PDB file of C-alpha atoms in Angstrom:
ATOM      1  CA  LYS A 163      -1.532   9.198  56.853  1.00 63.00           C
ATOM      2  CA  ALA A 164      -2.026  10.112  53.496  1.00 74.00           C
ATOM      3  CA  GLY A 165      -4.831   8.699  51.670  1.00 93.00           C
ATOM      4  CA  VAL A 166      -5.142   6.818  48.082  1.00 97.00           C
ATOM      5  CA  THR A 167      -4.070   9.142  45.272  1.00 97.00           C
ATOM      6  CA  GLN A 168      -5.058   8.794  41.793  1.00 98.00           C
ATOM      7  CA  THR A 169      -3.688  10.462  38.976  1.00 97.00           C
ATOM      8  CA  PRO A 170      -4.475  12.438  36.883  1.00 97.00           C
ATOM      9  CA  ARG A 171      -7.715  13.418  38.023  1.00 97.00           C
ATOM     10  CA  TYR A 172      -9.215  14.110  34.662  1.00 97.00           C
ATOM     11  CA  LEU A 173      -7.998  12.675  30.795  1.00 97.00           C
ATOM     12  CA  ILE A 174      -9.415  13.393  27.682  1.00 98.00           C
ATOM     13  CA  LYS A 175      -8.791  10.771  25.243  1.00 98.00           C
ATOM     14  CA  THR A 176      -9.914   9.915  21.084  1.00 98.00           C
ATOM     15  CA  ARG A 177     -11.302   6.450  20.272  1.00 98.00           C
ATOM     16  CA  GLY A 178      -8.805   4.304  19.592  1.00 98.00           C
ATOM     17  CA  GLN A 179      -6.179   5.822  21.697  1.00 98.00           C
ATOM     18  CA  GLN A 180      -4.915   4.017  24.983  1.00 98.00           C
ATOM     19  CA  VAL A 181      -4.653   5.073  28.390  1.00 98.00           C
ATOM     20  CA  THR A 182      -2.256   4.875  31.610  1.00 98.00           C
ATOM     21  CA  LEU A 183      -4.004   5.182  34.747  1.00 98.00           C
ATOM     22  CA  SER A 184      -2.201   5.716  38.009  1.00 98.00           C
ATOM     23  CA  CYS A 185      -2.678   4.492  41.806  1.00 98.00           C
ATOM     24  CA  SER A 186      -0.510   5.137  45.421  1.00 98.00           C
ATOM     25  CA  PRO A 187      -2.335   3.160  47.854  1.00 97.00           C
ATOM     26  CA  ILE A 188      -2.296   4.076  51.389  1.00 96.00           C
ATOM     27  CA  SER A 189       1.895   3.491  52.871  1.00 94.00           C
ATOM     28  CA  GLY A 190       1.503  -0.581  53.864  1.00 91.00           C
ATOM     29  CA  HIS A 191      -1.444  -1.479  51.942  1.00 92.00           C
ATOM     30  CA  ARG A 192      -0.453  -4.268  49.874  1.00 91.00           C
ATOM     31  CA  SER A 193      -3.646  -5.103  47.971  1.00 91.00           C
ATOM     32  CA  VAL A 194      -4.993  -2.138  45.317  1.00 94.00           C
ATOM     33  CA  SER A 195      -8.403  -3.156  43.391  1.00 93.00           C
ATOM     34  CA  TRP A 196      -9.585  -1.077  39.820  1.00 96.00           C
ATOM     35  CA  TYR A 197     -13.554  -0.096  39.806  1.00 96.00           C
ATOM     36  CA  GLN A 198     -15.192   1.742  36.645  1.00 97.00           C
ATOM     37  CA  GLN A 199     -18.443   4.200  37.790  1.00 96.00           C
ATOM     38  CA  THR A 200     -21.016   5.238  35.564  1.00 94.00           C
ATOM     39  CA  PRO A 201     -24.263   6.142  36.147  1.00 90.00           C
ATOM     40  CA  GLY A 202     -25.990   3.154  34.193  1.00 88.00           C
ATOM     41  CA  GLN A 203     -23.842   0.444  35.606  1.00 90.00           C
ATOM     42  CA  GLY A 204     -22.482   1.815  39.042  1.00 92.00           C
ATOM     43  CA  LEU A 205     -19.508   0.718  40.331  1.00 94.00           C
ATOM     44  CA  GLN A 206     -18.101  -2.627  38.407  1.00 94.00           C
ATOM     45  CA  PHE A 207     -14.694  -4.207  39.752  1.00 92.00           C
ATOM     46  CA  LEU A 208     -11.997  -4.434  37.281  1.00 94.00           C
ATOM     47  CA  PHE A 209      -9.175  -6.619  39.489  1.00 91.00           C
ATOM     48  CA  GLU A 210      -7.450  -6.588  42.048  1.00 91.00           C
ATOM     49  CA  TYR A 211      -3.739  -7.325  42.951  1.00 93.00           C
ATOM     50  CA  PHE A 212      -1.531  -8.065  46.021  1.00 91.00           C
ATOM     51  CA  SER A 213       1.936  -8.258  46.113  1.00 90.00           C
ATOM     52  CA  GLU A 214       2.537  -8.119  42.495  1.00 94.00           C
ATOM     53  CA  THR A 215       0.365 -10.347  41.506  1.00 93.00           C
ATOM     54  CA  GLN A 216      -3.242 -10.352  40.111  1.00 92.00           C
ATOM     55  CA  ARG A 217      -6.033 -12.319  42.418  1.00 87.00           C
ATOM     56  CA  ASN A 218      -8.778 -11.581  41.436  1.00 86.00           C
ATOM     57  CA  LYS A 219     -10.558 -10.152  38.135  1.00 88.00           C
ATOM     58  CA  GLY A 220     -14.233  -8.925  36.854  1.00 89.00           C
ATOM     59  CA  ASN A 221     -15.813  -8.965  33.603  1.00 90.00           C
ATOM     60  CA  PHE A 222     -13.955  -6.599  31.618  1.00 95.00           C
ATOM     61  CA  PRO A 223     -12.500  -7.559  28.332  1.00 96.00           C
ATOM     62  CA  GLY A 224      -8.620  -7.727  27.269  1.00 96.00           C
ATOM     63  CA  ARG A 225      -8.273  -4.368  26.543  1.00 98.00           C
ATOM     64  CA  PHE A 226      -8.308  -3.413  30.763  1.00 98.00           C
ATOM     65  CA  SER A 227      -5.375  -4.751  32.320  1.00 97.00           C
ATOM     66  CA  GLY A 228      -3.123  -3.376  34.899  1.00 97.00           C
ATOM     67  CA  ARG A 229      -0.045  -4.348  37.160  1.00 97.00           C
ATOM     68  CA  GLN A 230       1.177  -3.714  40.606  1.00 97.00           C
ATOM     69  CA  PHE A 231       4.641  -2.750  41.233  1.00 97.00           C
ATOM     70  CA  SER A 232       6.805  -3.964  44.173  1.00 95.00           C
ATOM     71  CA  ASN A 233       6.202  -0.323  46.244  1.00 94.00           C
ATOM     72  CA  SER A 234       2.563  -1.417  45.771  1.00 94.00           C
ATOM     73  CA  ARG A 235       1.899   1.199  43.431  1.00 97.00           C
ATOM     74  CA  SER A 236      -0.375  -0.178  40.663  1.00 98.00           C
ATOM     75  CA  GLU A 237      -1.046   1.172  36.948  1.00 98.00           C
ATOM     76  CA  MET A 238      -4.467   0.680  35.139  1.00 98.00           C
ATOM     77  CA  ASN A 239      -4.170   0.533  31.127  1.00 98.00           C
ATOM     78  CA  VAL A 240      -7.036   0.695  28.883  1.00 98.00           C
ATOM     79  CA  SER A 241      -5.850   0.196  25.167  1.00 96.00           C
ATOM     80  CA  THR A 242      -8.171   0.384  21.568  1.00 97.00           C
ATOM     81  CA  LEU A 243     -10.123   3.431  23.453  1.00 98.00           C
ATOM     82  CA  GLU A 244     -14.282   3.107  22.997  1.00 98.00           C
ATOM     83  CA  LEU A 245     -16.439   5.885  23.795  1.00 97.00           C
ATOM     84  CA  GLY A 246     -18.361   3.172  26.550  1.00 96.00           C
ATOM     85  CA  ASP A 247     -15.221   3.651  28.416  1.00 98.00           C
ATOM     86  CA  SER A 248     -16.040   7.137  29.416  1.00 98.00           C
ATOM     87  CA  ALA A 249     -16.187   6.409  33.258  1.00 97.00           C
ATOM     88  CA  LEU A 250     -15.274   7.501  36.768  1.00 97.00           C
ATOM     89  CA  TYR A 251     -11.889   4.933  37.280  1.00 98.00           C
ATOM     90  CA  LEU A 252     -11.556   4.419  41.020  1.00 97.00           C
ATOM     91  CA  CYS A 253      -8.763   2.744  42.837  1.00 97.00           C
ATOM     92  CA  ALA A 254      -9.397   1.673  46.691  1.00 95.00           C
ATOM     93  CA  SER A 255      -6.233  -0.122  48.427  1.00 93.00           C
ATOM     94  CA  SER A 256      -6.681  -2.222  51.458  1.00 89.00           C
ATOM     95  CA  SER A 257      -3.943  -4.037  53.808  1.00 84.00           C
ATOM     96  CA  THR A 258      -4.680  -7.722  52.940  1.00 74.00           C
ATOM     97  CA  GLY A 259      -7.460  -7.329  50.056  1.00 67.00           C
ATOM     98  CA  GLY A 260     -11.069  -5.982  51.090  1.00 61.00           C
ATOM     99  CA  SER A 261     -12.903  -7.613  54.212  1.00 62.00           C
ATOM    100  CA  TYR A 262     -14.751  -7.200  56.628  1.00 59.00           C
ATOM    101  CA  ASN A 263     -11.719  -6.523  58.964  1.00 64.00           C
ATOM    102  CA  SER A 264      -9.740  -5.067  56.029  1.00 74.00           C
ATOM    103  CA  PRO A 265     -11.731  -2.303  54.536  1.00 84.00           C
ATOM    104  CA  LEU A 266     -11.155  -0.569  51.470  1.00 90.00           C
ATOM    105  CA  HIS A 267      -9.807   3.019  51.176  1.00 93.00           C
ATOM    106  CA  PHE A 268     -11.341   4.620  47.732  1.00 96.00           C
ATOM    107  CA  GLY A 269      -9.025   7.619  46.005  1.00 97.00           C
ATOM    108  CA  ASN A 270     -11.210  10.287  44.309  1.00 97.00           C
ATOM    109  CA  GLY A 271     -11.123   8.594  41.288  1.00 97.00           C
ATOM    110  CA  THR A 272      -9.955   9.320  37.464  1.00 98.00           C
ATOM    111  CA  ARG A 273     -12.354  11.331  35.442  1.00 97.00           C
ATOM    112  CA  LEU A 274     -11.601   9.644  32.258  1.00 98.00           C
ATOM    113  CA  THR A 275     -13.440  10.878  28.804  1.00 98.00           C
ATOM    114  CA  VAL A 276     -13.338   9.496  25.318  1.00 98.00           C
ATOM    115  CA  THR A 277     -14.394  11.523  22.609  1.00 97.00           C
TER     116      THR A 277
ATOM    117  CA  THR B  11     -23.314 -12.941  39.812  1.00 57.00           C
ATOM    118  CA  GLN B  12     -24.583 -11.439  43.335  1.00 62.00           C
ATOM    119  CA  LEU B  13     -26.758  -8.861  42.754  1.00 83.00           C
ATOM    120  CA  LEU B  14     -27.522  -6.210  44.682  1.00 92.00           C
ATOM    121  CA  LYS B  15     -30.494  -3.870  43.994  1.00 95.00           C
ATOM    122  CA  GLN B  16     -30.855  -0.621  45.998  1.00 96.00           C
ATOM    123  CA  SER B  17     -34.376   1.502  45.989  1.00 96.00           C
ATOM    124  CA  PRO B  18     -35.038   4.373  45.886  1.00 97.00           C
ATOM    125  CA  GLN B  19     -32.587   4.966  43.068  1.00 96.00           C
ATOM    126  CA  PHE B  20     -33.003   9.215  44.040  1.00 97.00           C
ATOM    127  CA  LEU B  21     -34.392  10.677  47.204  1.00 97.00           C
ATOM    128  CA  SER B  22     -35.042  14.274  47.970  1.00 97.00           C
ATOM    129  CA  ILE B  23     -36.213  15.050  51.430  1.00 97.00           C
ATOM    130  CA  GLN B  24     -36.266  18.583  53.237  1.00 97.00           C
ATOM    131  CA  GLU B  25     -33.952  19.240  56.441  1.00 98.00           C
ATOM    132  CA  GLY B  26     -35.346  17.286  59.432  1.00 98.00           C
ATOM    133  CA  GLU B  27     -37.205  14.269  57.766  1.00 98.00           C
ATOM    134  CA  ASN B  28     -36.434  10.444  58.276  1.00 98.00           C
ATOM    135  CA  LEU B  29     -35.758   8.653  55.098  1.00 98.00           C
ATOM    136  CA  THR B  30     -34.833   4.310  54.867  1.00 98.00           C
ATOM    137  CA  VAL B  31     -32.931   3.058  51.798  1.00 98.00           C
ATOM    138  CA  TYR B  32     -33.084  -0.184  50.883  1.00 97.00           C
ATOM    139  CA  CYS B  33     -30.404  -2.930  49.637  1.00 97.00           C
ATOM    140  CA  ASN B  34     -31.649  -6.514  48.445  1.00 95.00           C
ATOM    141  CA  SER B  35     -30.817  -9.573  47.155  1.00 93.00           C
ATOM    142  CA  SER B  36     -31.566 -12.913  46.427  1.00 90.00           C
ATOM    143  CA  SER B  37     -27.779 -14.037  47.122  1.00 89.00           C
ATOM    144  CA  VAL B  38     -26.330 -14.595  50.649  1.00 90.00           C
ATOM    145  CA  PHE B  39     -23.899 -12.130  51.388  1.00 89.00           C
ATOM    146  CA  SER B  40     -21.104 -12.934  53.978  1.00 87.00           C
ATOM    147  CA  SER B  41     -20.654  -8.997  55.148  1.00 89.00           C
ATOM    148  CA  LEU B  42     -22.097  -5.997  53.942  1.00 92.00           C
ATOM    149  CA  GLN B  43     -20.964  -2.527  53.474  1.00 93.00           C
ATOM    150  CA  TRP B  44     -22.514   1.012  53.211  1.00 96.00           C
ATOM    151  CA  TYR B  45     -20.459   3.702  51.425  1.00 96.00           C
ATOM    152  CA  ARG B  46     -21.092   7.343  50.977  1.00 97.00           C
ATOM    153  CA  GLN B  47     -19.770   9.348  47.908  1.00 97.00           C
ATOM    154  CA  GLU B  48     -19.762  13.001  47.573  1.00 95.00           C
ATOM    155  CA  PRO B  49     -19.226  14.548  44.263  1.00 90.00           C
ATOM    156  CA  GLY B  50     -16.292  14.596  43.003  1.00 89.00           C
ATOM    157  CA  GLU B  51     -14.783  12.113  45.893  1.00 94.00           C
ATOM    158  CA  GLY B  52     -14.274   8.307  46.130  1.00 96.00           C
ATOM    159  CA  PRO B  53     -16.898   6.285  48.391  1.00 96.00           C
ATOM    160  CA  VAL B  54     -15.958   6.087  52.202  1.00 96.00           C
ATOM    161  CA  LEU B  55     -17.064   3.347  54.179  1.00 94.00           C
ATOM    162  CA  LEU B  56     -19.531   4.451  56.940  1.00 96.00           C
ATOM    163  CA  VAL B  57     -20.079   0.239  58.485  1.00 94.00           C
ATOM    164  CA  THR B  58     -19.557  -3.030  57.748  1.00 92.00           C
ATOM    165  CA  VAL B  59     -22.113  -5.718  59.214  1.00 92.00           C
ATOM    166  CA  VAL B  60     -21.506  -9.201  59.419  1.00 91.00           C
ATOM    167  CA  THR B  61     -24.055 -11.007  61.597  1.00 92.00           C
ATOM    168  CA  GLY B  62     -28.110 -11.735  60.402  1.00 94.00           C
ATOM    169  CA  GLY B  63     -29.981  -9.281  62.123  1.00 95.00           C
ATOM    170  CA  GLU B  64     -26.514  -7.278  63.257  1.00 95.00           C
ATOM    171  CA  VAL B  65     -27.701  -3.603  64.153  1.00 97.00           C
ATOM    172  CA  LYS B  66     -25.268  -1.117  64.274  1.00 97.00           C
ATOM    173  CA  LYS B  67     -25.709   2.840  64.796  1.00 97.00           C
ATOM    174  CA  LEU B  68     -23.520   5.888  63.485  1.00 95.00           C
ATOM    175  CA  LYS B  69     -24.718   8.794  64.958  1.00 96.00           C
ATOM    176  CA  ARG B  70     -28.438   9.339  63.271  1.00 97.00           C
ATOM    177  CA  LEU B  71     -27.592   6.602  60.502  1.00 97.00           C
ATOM    178  CA  THR B  72     -28.887   3.119  61.829  1.00 98.00           C
ATOM    179  CA  PHE B  73     -27.910   0.212  59.530  1.00 97.00           C
ATOM    180  CA  GLN B  74     -29.698  -2.958  59.845  1.00 97.00           C
ATOM    181  CA  PHE B  75     -28.344  -6.657  58.149  1.00 95.00           C
ATOM    182  CA  GLY B  76     -30.993  -8.810  57.447  1.00 95.00           C
ATOM    183  CA  ASP B  77     -31.641 -12.310  59.357  1.00 94.00           C
ATOM    184  CA  ALA B  78     -30.816 -14.373  56.012  1.00 94.00           C
ATOM    185  CA  ARG B  79     -27.879 -11.808  55.150  1.00 93.00           C
ATOM    186  CA  LYS B  80     -29.405 -11.163  51.537  1.00 93.00           C
ATOM    187  CA  ASP B  81     -30.583  -7.679  52.655  1.00 94.00           C
ATOM    188  CA  SER B  82     -29.795  -4.243  54.396  1.00 96.00           C
ATOM    189  CA  SER B  83     -31.134  -1.047  55.102  1.00 97.00           C
ATOM    190  CA  LEU B  84     -30.092   2.451  56.255  1.00 98.00           C
ATOM    191  CA  HIS B  85     -32.371   4.482  58.434  1.00 98.00           C
ATOM    192  CA  ILE B  86     -31.449   8.212  58.521  1.00 98.00           C
ATOM    193  CA  THR B  87     -33.378  10.372  61.115  1.00 98.00           C
ATOM    194  CA  ALA B  88     -33.547  13.934  61.286  1.00 98.00           C
ATOM    195  CA  ALA B  89     -31.805  14.469  58.057  1.00 97.00           C
ATOM    196  CA  GLN B  90     -29.732  17.273  57.632  1.00 97.00           C
ATOM    197  CA  PRO B  91     -27.727  18.899  54.195  1.00 96.00           C
ATOM    198  CA  GLY B  92     -24.510  17.179  55.095  1.00 95.00           C
ATOM    199  CA  ASP B  93     -26.002  13.642  54.375  1.00 97.00           C
ATOM    200  CA  THR B  94     -26.426  14.518  50.914  1.00 97.00           C
ATOM    201  CA  GLY B  95     -24.326  12.049  48.849  1.00 97.00           C
ATOM    202  CA  LEU B  96     -24.743   8.671  46.901  1.00 97.00           C
ATOM    203  CA  TYR B  97     -25.407   5.829  49.330  1.00 98.00           C
ATOM    204  CA  LEU B  98     -23.643   2.472  48.343  1.00 97.00           C
ATOM    205  CA  CYS B  99     -24.239  -1.067  49.446  1.00 96.00           C
ATOM    206  CA  ALA B 100     -21.190  -3.840  49.107  1.00 93.00           C
ATOM    207  CA  GLY B 101     -21.920  -7.104  49.289  1.00 90.00           C
ATOM    208  CA  ALA B 102     -19.037  -9.133  49.856  1.00 85.00           C
ATOM    209  CA  PHE B 103     -18.610 -12.881  49.050  1.00 79.00           C
ATOM    210  CA  TYR B 104     -16.138 -15.679  48.497  1.00 78.00           C
ATOM    211  CA  SER B 105     -15.747 -17.095  44.705  1.00 71.00           C
ATOM    212  CA  ASN B 106     -13.309 -19.092  43.219  1.00 71.00           C
ATOM    213  CA  SER B 107     -10.940 -16.404  42.890  1.00 67.00           C
ATOM    214  CA  GLY B 108     -11.139 -15.395  46.806  1.00 70.00           C
ATOM    215  CA  TYR B 109     -12.944 -12.400  47.943  1.00 74.00           C
ATOM    216  CA  ALA B 110     -15.270 -10.205  46.433  1.00 78.00           C
ATOM    217  CA  LEU B 111     -17.467  -7.187  46.385  1.00 85.00           C
ATOM    218  CA  ASN B 112     -20.377  -6.468  45.017  1.00 88.00           C
ATOM    219  CA  PHE B 113     -21.746  -2.842  44.520  1.00 93.00           C
ATOM    220  CA  GLY B 114     -25.389  -1.907  44.218  1.00 94.00           C
ATOM    221  CA  LYS B 115     -25.567   1.099  41.855  1.00 94.00           C
ATOM    222  CA  GLY B 116     -26.560   3.787  45.238  1.00 96.00           C
ATOM    223  CA  THR B 117     -29.240   5.574  46.327  1.00 97.00           C
ATOM    224  CA  SER B 118     -28.561   9.357  45.719  1.00 97.00           C
ATOM    225  CA  LEU B 119     -29.813  11.677  48.363  1.00 98.00           C
ATOM    226  CA  LEU B 120     -30.433  15.269  48.403  1.00 97.00           C
ATOM    227  CA  VAL B 121     -31.640  17.325  51.969  1.00 97.00           C
ATOM    228  CA  THR B 122     -32.125  20.645  51.357  1.00 97.00           C
ATOM    229  CA  PRO B 123     -32.252  22.872  53.685  1.00 96.00           C
TER     230      PRO B 123
END
């Protein structure tokens, strides 16, 4: 079974630009969650999508948005990039939404650098 | 916010030594997960503990969930260089928005030969 695939692996953008990151979950998984990882703040939850609907949302500004398609693939968009948005963005899929009997499977992330 | 504090933040030991890392919170969690993340990769789930006082073993790794379900520990016996990585704990809880996971900032472990 193929794992969670995130594209691109690396991205360099300029402040003020926007960016779209992509995540393909494990086949059959309907839940996709996005996390931001930085050395200072660790892993922080952005949002979760299940069956094309945003089911849960973290404390990030509206510049961060996402969507999920009917095939469960998900995209995350960040508009008006700031230097502080530089981070590793991780996507995780699970069958029904991370719980003790539906664990998260992470991709290898997209490393975003904002200059 | 259900905060998780992990300690120590960094740990550098030699092969063969034992170590324990801690994950503490003032909040109660419905379950707690431990992940290991290697450079350039995403976190990989090691174990989930659900019941207060529960102990789980995974080869040389022993995980314990506190009786009150507020804290957890990970003990590694006879560490090996392959154990090097970032160890993350994540507490699960239910909010108005549904099921959520809060991650600690991690313990970065380096095991040298």
